[in-house]
Coordinates of C-alpha atoms in Angstrom, one line a residue:
M14 CA 96.8 62.3 12.5
P15 CA 99.0 65.1 11.2
F16 CA 96.9 68.0 10.3
H17 CA 98.3 68.0 6.7
S18 CA 97.3 64.4 6.3
F19 CA 93.9 65.4 7.3
F20 CA 94.1 68.4 4.7
T21 CA 95.4 66.1 1.7
F22 CA 92.4 63.4 2.3
F23 CA 89.7 66.6 2.3
F24 CA 92.0 68.1 -1.0
F25 CA 91.2 64.4 -2.4
I26 CA 87.5 64.0 -1.4
F27 CA 86.3 67.7 -2.6
F28 CA 88.3 68.5 -5.4
L29 CA 88.8 65.1 -7.1
Y30 CA 85.3 63.6 -5.9
P31 CA 83.0 66.6 -5.4
F32 CA 79.7 64.8 -6.0
S33 CA 80.6 62.6 -2.5
I34 CA 78.9 65.6 -1.1
Q35 CA 75.4 64.7 -0.5
S36 CA 72.6 64.5 1.6
P37 CA 72.4 62.2 5.1
A38 CA 70.0 59.2 4.9
H39 CA 70.0 58.6 8.4
A40 CA 71.6 60.2 11.7
I41 CA 75.1 61.3 11.5
S42 CA 77.4 63.5 13.4
F43 CA 80.2 65.6 12.5
V44 CA 84.0 66.1 13.2
S45 CA 86.5 68.8 13.0
P46 CA 90.2 68.9 14.0
I47 CA 90.9 71.7 16.3
Q48 CA 94.2 73.4 16.3
K49 CA 96.2 75.6 18.7
D50 CA 97.9 78.6 17.6
N51 CA 101.6 78.6 18.7
A52 CA 101.7 82.5 18.6
T53 CA 98.4 83.3 20.4
L54 CA 97.8 80.1 21.8
F55 CA 94.0 80.7 20.9
Y56 CA 92.2 77.6 19.1
S57 CA 90.5 77.2 15.7
L58 CA 88.9 74.5 13.7
T59 CA 88.7 73.8 9.7
V60 CA 85.1 73.7 7.8
Y61 CA 84.8 73.9 4.4
L62 CA 82.8 76.9 2.8
K63 CA 81.7 78.5 -0.3
T64 CA 81.3 76.8 -3.9
P65 CA 83.4 75.4 -4.8
L66 CA 84.1 74.3 -1.1
Q67 CA 87.2 75.7 0.3
P68 CA 88.7 74.6 3.7
T69 CA 88.4 77.6 6.2
R70 CA 90.0 77.9 9.4
L71 CA 88.1 79.8 12.1
H72 CA 88.8 81.0 15.9
L73 CA 86.9 78.3 17.8
D74 CA 84.7 80.5 20.2
V75 CA 82.7 78.3 22.8
G76 CA 80.3 81.2 23.7
A77 CA 79.6 83.2 21.1
S78 CA 76.1 83.7 19.4
F79 CA 77.0 83.4 15.7
S80 CA 80.0 82.7 13.4
W81 CA 81.6 85.4 10.8
V82 CA 83.9 85.4 8.0
A83 CA 86.2 88.0 7.0
C84 CA 85.0 88.8 3.4
D85 CA 85.5 92.4 2.6
A86 CA 88.0 91.2 -0.1
G87 CA 88.5 87.8 -1.8
Y88 CA 85.3 85.8 -0.7
N89 CA 84.3 84.3 -3.8
S90 CA 81.6 81.9 -4.1
T91 CA 78.8 81.1 -6.3
T92 CA 76.2 80.1 -3.7
Y93 CA 76.2 83.0 -1.4
Q94 CA 73.3 84.6 -0.7
H95 CA 72.0 87.9 1.3
I96 CA 69.1 87.6 3.7
P97 CA 66.2 90.2 2.7
W98 CA 65.8 92.6 5.7
A99 CA 62.1 91.9 5.6
S100 CA 62.0 88.4 6.1
L101 CA 61.0 86.0 8.6
L102 CA 64.9 84.5 8.9
C103 CA 65.9 88.2 9.4
D104 CA 63.4 88.5 12.5
S105 CA 64.6 85.5 14.1
L106 CA 68.0 86.2 14.0
G107 CA 67.5 89.4 16.4
H108 CA 65.4 92.2 17.5
N109 CA 64.9 95.5 15.0
L110 CA 68.1 94.7 13.3
P111 CA 69.5 97.0 11.0
C112 CA 68.8 97.2 7.1
S113 CA 71.7 97.5 5.1
V114 CA 72.5 100.1 2.8
C115 CA 75.2 100.0 0.4
F116 CA 76.8 102.5 -2.0
S117 CA 79.3 100.0 -3.7
A118 CA 79.1 97.6 -6.0
P119 CA 77.0 94.7 -5.0
S120 CA 79.4 92.1 -2.9
P121 CA 78.9 89.5 0.1
S122 CA 79.8 92.6 2.0
C123 CA 77.6 95.2 0.0
A124 CA 73.7 94.8 -0.4
N125 CA 70.8 97.1 -0.4
D126 CA 67.6 96.1 1.9
S127 CA 69.7 93.0 3.4
C128 CA 69.6 91.9 7.2
S129 CA 72.3 93.0 9.2
L130 CA 74.6 91.6 12.3
F131 CA 76.6 92.5 15.1
P132 CA 79.5 90.4 14.8
E133 CA 81.9 90.2 17.5
N134 CA 85.2 89.7 18.4
S135 CA 85.5 88.3 22.2
V136 CA 89.2 88.4 22.6
T137 CA 89.4 92.1 21.7
R138 CA 85.5 92.9 22.0
K139 CA 85.4 95.1 19.0
I140 CA 82.2 94.9 17.1
A141 CA 81.1 95.6 13.2
L142 CA 77.7 96.2 11.6
S143 CA 78.0 93.9 8.8
P144 CA 75.3 91.7 6.5
A145 CA 74.1 88.3 7.5
L146 CA 74.7 85.6 4.5
T147 CA 74.0 82.0 4.2
D148 CA 76.3 79.9 1.9
S149 CA 77.5 76.0 1.5
L150 CA 79.4 74.5 4.3
A151 CA 80.6 71.3 4.5
L152 CA 82.2 69.1 7.2
P153 CA 83.1 65.3 7.8
T154 CA 81.0 62.7 9.1
S155 CA 81.8 60.7 12.2
D156 CA 80.9 57.2 13.7
G157 CA 82.9 58.6 17.1
S158 CA 86.0 56.6 15.8
T159 CA 87.1 57.6 12.6
Q160 CA 86.4 60.1 10.2
G161 CA 83.5 59.6 7.3
P162 CA 82.7 61.0 4.3
P163 CA 81.6 65.1 4.3
I164 CA 78.1 66.0 4.0
L165 CA 76.9 69.4 3.0
L166 CA 74.9 71.9 4.6
P167 CA 73.5 74.3 2.0
G168 CA 71.7 77.3 3.4
Y169 CA 75.0 77.8 6.4
I170 CA 73.9 81.3 8.3
F171 CA 77.0 83.8 9.4
S172 CA 78.0 87.2 9.1
C173 CA 80.6 89.0 6.3
S174 CA 82.3 91.0 8.5
P175 CA 85.4 93.3 7.7
S176 CA 89.1 92.2 8.1
S177 CA 89.6 94.5 10.7
L178 CA 87.7 92.4 13.0
L179 CA 90.4 89.6 13.2
E180 CA 92.8 91.2 15.4
G181 CA 94.4 89.6 18.3
L182 CA 93.2 86.4 16.5
A183 CA 95.7 83.9 15.1
N184 CA 97.1 84.8 11.9
N185 CA 95.8 81.7 10.0
V186 CA 92.1 82.4 10.9
T187 CA 89.5 84.1 8.6
G188 CA 87.0 84.2 11.0
L189 CA 84.7 82.9 14.2
A190 CA 83.2 79.8 14.8
A191 CA 80.5 80.2 17.2
F192 CA 79.6 77.7 19.5
G193 CA 77.4 79.2 21.9
R194 CA 73.5 78.4 23.1
S195 CA 71.7 80.6 20.2
N196 CA 69.7 79.0 17.4
Y197 CA 72.3 80.1 14.9
S198 CA 75.7 78.5 16.4
L199 CA 77.2 75.9 14.5
P200 CA 76.6 73.5 16.5
A201 CA 73.0 74.4 16.6
Q202 CA 72.4 74.7 12.5
V203 CA 74.2 71.6 12.3
S204 CA 71.9 69.7 14.7
N205 CA 68.6 71.7 13.3
T206 CA 69.1 70.5 9.8
F207 CA 70.5 66.9 10.0
S208 CA 67.9 66.1 13.0
V209 CA 70.8 65.0 15.4
P210 CA 71.1 65.4 19.1
R211 CA 71.9 69.2 20.0
C212 CA 75.2 68.1 21.7
F213 CA 78.8 68.7 21.2
A214 CA 82.3 67.6 22.5
L215 CA 85.2 69.2 22.4
C216 CA 88.7 68.1 23.4
L217 CA 91.5 70.8 23.0
P218 CA 94.9 69.7 22.0
G219 CA 98.3 70.8 24.2
S220 CA 100.1 71.0 21.4
P221 CA 100.2 73.1 18.2
S222 CA 101.8 70.4 16.2
D223 CA 98.7 67.4 16.5
P224 CA 95.2 68.7 16.4
G225 CA 92.4 68.0 19.3
V226 CA 89.0 67.2 17.7
A227 CA 85.2 68.8 17.5
L228 CA 82.6 65.8 17.7
I229 CA 79.1 67.9 17.1
G230 CA 75.4 66.4 17.0
S231 CA 76.4 63.0 19.1
V232 CA 76.6 62.3 22.5
G233 CA 78.9 59.3 21.9
P234 CA 80.9 57.1 21.5
Y235 CA 83.9 59.4 21.4
Y236 CA 86.8 57.1 20.7
F237 CA 90.7 58.0 21.2
S238 CA 93.8 56.0 20.4
P239 CA 95.9 53.9 21.3
Q240 CA 93.4 51.7 23.6
K241 CA 90.3 53.0 21.7
T242 CA 89.1 54.1 24.9
D243 CA 85.3 55.5 24.8
L244 CA 86.0 58.6 26.7
S245 CA 81.9 59.3 26.8
K246 CA 82.0 56.6 29.7
L247 CA 84.2 58.7 31.6
L248 CA 81.8 61.4 31.6
V249 CA 80.5 63.2 35.1
Y250 CA 78.1 65.5 34.5
T251 CA 76.7 69.0 36.2
P252 CA 73.5 71.2 35.4
L253 CA 74.1 74.0 32.7
V254 CA 72.8 77.2 34.3
L255 CA 71.3 80.1 32.2
N256 CA 72.7 83.5 32.9
P257 CA 69.5 85.8 32.1
V258 CA 71.5 88.7 31.1
G259 CA 73.5 88.7 27.6
S260 CA 77.1 89.8 27.9
T261 CA 77.8 91.0 24.2
V262 CA 78.8 94.3 23.4
V263 CA 75.7 95.0 21.5
T264 CA 72.6 93.1 23.8
Y265 CA 68.7 93.2 24.1
A266 CA 66.5 93.2 27.0
G267 CA 65.2 90.0 27.9
E268 CA 67.8 88.1 26.2
P269 CA 69.8 85.5 28.1
S270 CA 73.5 85.1 27.6
D271 CA 74.7 82.7 24.9
E272 CA 77.8 81.5 27.3
Y273 CA 77.7 78.3 29.2
Y274 CA 77.6 78.9 32.8
I275 CA 78.0 75.9 35.3
N276 CA 76.9 75.7 39.1
M277 CA 80.4 75.5 40.6
T278 CA 80.2 76.0 44.7
S279 CA 83.7 75.6 45.8
I280 CA 87.3 75.4 44.9
N281 CA 89.7 72.8 46.6
V282 CA 93.1 72.7 47.2
N283 CA 94.4 69.4 47.7
G284 CA 91.0 68.5 48.6
K285 CA 90.8 71.4 51.3
P286 CA 88.2 74.0 50.2
I287 CA 89.4 77.5 50.0
Q288 CA 88.0 80.6 52.0
K289 CA 85.4 82.3 49.6
N290 CA 82.5 84.5 49.3
S291 CA 79.8 81.9 48.4
S292 CA 77.6 84.4 46.7
L293 CA 80.1 85.0 44.3
L294 CA 79.7 81.7 42.4
A295 CA 76.0 82.1 42.0
V296 CA 74.5 84.2 39.2
D297 CA 72.3 87.4 40.3
E298 CA 69.4 88.4 38.5
K299 CA 71.8 91.2 36.8
G300 CA 73.9 88.5 35.4
S301 CA 77.1 89.3 37.7
G302 CA 79.0 86.3 39.6
G303 CA 78.6 82.9 38.5
T304 CA 81.1 80.3 36.6
K305 CA 81.6 80.3 33.0
I306 CA 83.7 78.2 30.4
S307 CA 85.2 80.6 27.7
T308 CA 88.0 80.1 24.7
A309 CA 88.2 83.7 24.7
V310 CA 90.6 83.8 27.7
L311 CA 93.6 81.6 27.8
Y312 CA 94.1 81.1 31.7
T313 CA 91.1 80.7 34.4
V314 CA 90.2 84.2 35.6
L315 CA 89.4 84.5 39.3
E316 CA 87.3 87.3 40.9
S317 CA 90.4 88.9 43.7
S318 CA 89.4 87.6 46.6
I319 CA 88.9 83.9 45.0
Y320 CA 92.0 84.5 43.6
N321 CA 94.4 85.6 46.5
A322 CA 92.4 82.6 48.4
L323 CA 93.2 80.0 45.7
T324 CA 97.1 81.3 45.2
K325 CA 97.6 81.5 49.6
A326 CA 95.9 77.7 49.6
F327 CA 98.3 76.5 47.0
V328 CA 101.1 78.2 48.4
N329 CA 100.9 76.3 51.7
E330 CA 99.8 72.8 50.3
S331 CA 102.9 73.0 47.9
S332 CA 105.1 73.9 51.2
A333 CA 104.7 70.4 52.1
L334 CA 106.4 69.1 49.0
N335 CA 109.1 71.4 49.9
L336 CA 108.3 74.0 47.0
T337 CA 109.6 77.5 47.7
V338 CA 108.0 80.0 45.4
T339 CA 110.2 82.4 42.9
D340 CA 110.2 85.7 41.2
T341 CA 106.8 85.5 39.7
V342 CA 106.2 86.5 35.5
K343 CA 103.2 87.8 34.6
P344 CA 100.3 87.4 34.1
F345 CA 101.1 85.2 37.1
G346 CA 101.5 85.6 40.6
V347 CA 102.8 81.9 41.8
C348 CA 105.3 80.8 40.4
Y349 CA 108.6 77.4 41.0
S350 CA 112.0 76.7 39.9
A351 CA 111.1 73.8 37.0
A352 CA 114.2 71.9 38.8
D353 CA 112.1 71.4 42.1
I354 CA 109.2 69.9 40.5
T355 CA 109.1 66.3 39.5
V356 CA 106.5 65.9 36.5
T357 CA 104.2 62.8 36.5
R358 CA 102.1 61.4 33.5
V359 CA 99.1 64.3 34.4
G360 CA 102.1 67.0 34.4
P361 CA 104.3 68.9 37.7
G362 CA 103.9 67.2 40.4
V363 CA 101.8 70.0 42.4
P364 CA 98.6 70.2 44.6
T365 CA 95.4 69.3 42.8
V366 CA 92.9 72.0 42.2
D367 CA 89.2 70.9 42.3
F368 CA 86.3 72.6 40.7
V369 CA 83.1 71.5 42.6
M370 CA 80.0 71.4 41.4
Q371 CA 76.3 70.8 42.7
S372 CA 77.5 68.3 45.3
D373 CA 81.0 67.1 47.1
N374 CA 81.2 64.1 45.0
V375 CA 80.7 65.7 41.5
F376 CA 84.3 67.9 40.9
W377 CA 86.6 68.5 38.0
R378 CA 89.7 67.9 39.3
V379 CA 92.8 69.8 37.5
F380 CA 96.2 68.2 37.6
G381 CA 99.6 70.0 37.1
S382 CA 99.3 69.7 33.3
N383 CA 96.2 72.1 33.6
S384 CA 97.2 74.2 36.6
M385 CA 100.7 74.9 35.6
V386 CA 102.3 76.8 33.0
R387 CA 106.1 76.6 31.9
I388 CA 108.0 79.5 31.2
T389 CA 111.7 80.5 30.0
R390 CA 112.5 83.3 31.9
D391 CA 115.0 85.9 30.4
G392 CA 118.2 85.2 31.7
G393 CA 117.5 80.9 31.7
G394 CA 115.7 78.9 34.3
D395 CA 112.8 77.9 33.7
V396 CA 109.9 78.1 36.1
W397 CA 106.3 76.8 36.4
C398 CA 103.6 78.8 37.5
L399 CA 100.0 78.3 38.3
G400 CA 98.3 79.3 35.7
F401 CA 95.1 81.4 37.2
V402 CA 94.8 85.2 36.8
D403 CA 93.7 87.8 38.8
G404 CA 90.2 89.0 37.5
G405 CA 90.3 92.2 39.8
V406 CA 87.3 93.4 42.1
N407 CA 83.7 93.1 40.9
P408 CA 84.1 91.5 37.5
R409 CA 80.7 90.2 35.7
T410 CA 81.7 86.7 35.9
S411 CA 83.5 85.2 39.1
V412 CA 85.1 82.3 37.6
V413 CA 86.0 82.4 34.0
I414 CA 87.6 78.7 33.0
G415 CA 90.0 79.3 30.3
G416 CA 91.5 77.2 27.2
H417 CA 95.0 75.9 29.4
Q418 CA 92.1 74.4 32.4
M419 CA 90.1 72.6 29.2
V420 CA 93.4 71.0 27.5
D421 CA 93.0 67.1 27.5
N422 CA 89.6 67.3 29.0
L423 CA 86.8 65.9 27.0
L424 CA 83.9 68.3 27.5
Q425 CA 80.1 67.3 26.5
F426 CA 77.7 70.5 26.1
D427 CA 74.6 68.9 26.2
L428 CA 71.9 71.2 25.4
D429 CA 68.8 68.4 24.9
N430 CA 69.4 67.5 28.7
S431 CA 71.3 71.1 29.8
R432 CA 74.3 69.9 31.2
L433 CA 78.1 69.7 30.8
G434 CA 80.1 66.5 30.9
F435 CA 83.5 66.4 31.7
T436 CA 86.4 64.3 32.2
S437 CA 89.4 65.1 34.8
S438 CA 92.0 64.9 32.3
V439 CA 92.2 62.1 29.7
L440 CA 95.9 61.7 30.6
L441 CA 94.7 59.5 33.4
K442 CA 93.5 56.8 31.0
G443 CA 96.7 57.2 28.8
T444 CA 95.5 58.9 26.3
T445 CA 95.1 62.9 24.7
C446 CA 93.1 64.6 23.1
S447 CA 95.5 64.5 19.9
N448 CA 94.7 60.7 19.7
F449 CA 91.7 60.8 17.7
N450 CA 91.7 58.8 14.4
F451 CA 91.5 61.2 11.9
A452 CA 92.0 58.5 9.1
S453 CA 89.0 58.1 6.8
T454 CA 86.9 55.1 6.7
R455 CA 86.9 55.6 2.9

């Protein structure tokens, strides 16, 4: 469903029939479209915030602890509240959080004796010191196949942040939606408020013109057109791993990371393991090493020795397909002439890359649609480049799986069972992440 149709539906629901926003009488799940920005290639989703409710597009950050909205100017709502500093809620948000002192007129961004947070832009790693707020938020419901009427979450907690924190994000976003492991991420607040499973699924779109989908509070089904395929039945599971050390700019001793780490044990190219130092793939007691999933990076970032081994193996396997490397395009290190590569239903016909998990038969297969990036070079002549990036020596995390590798792969983050479910390209099933039915059942 095109995004303008989704917006038209919600304009009708929220502004013509506001009385339809009500509390659920039974267990439900929630849905939101995911948009890909054409300029930055980052992902965002739309929620409805304030009173009266307003569509609000937020940068999607799968590892962030709490959401924030730029509200230093033009934030108009009749239901926002500051969180008192001397309150149990403020204590629960973090250790020894600062107390706001304000010398301007009271506003969403200015209040004395209120609880303050440190919102962070995970792309630029910039932070701010900003007051914590609660306000009304609404999301449409879903049965896993279509979207239903929206339901209100009256006391949604987030940070009121300066507009300068938006630097590096898509131009049309006004904040960040946190999907990390914390108790105050968007999925956690939805789950805690409505007593639904602490589980969400993301299906990132490949095109800026057609949205993907976020499904919150449901373990399935997840139906996608045209065959109404339930992608939840295709999920393969691997345990989520807890990193004992936080990685935000402002961290607290003894607090684990809210990012999602998995136990990847090997990387295969065409089924053959690459050479690697296995210790790099494990998280140590200082929080270094391991593999995490991130929407803050566009392409998978690898520690240098892993990157060099992967590119060497990929070039060797590609030679059997009569592919010869050509001039590279930054930030990539391996490129081929587009004219030499055949395109299949799962993208360019190149060697497969497997992220192998806890056993040899549990792996996330990366086909050409997710391993390769098409680029038009100055002077003409398109190339396909291997979409992995050298992260240097001794990075904090050895493997960071980025947004491009997640496109058209359904990922289920099941915190109740501490596991990640994944599919190896929904393209194999004749569908895409843009084939969720956003048409209303009303």
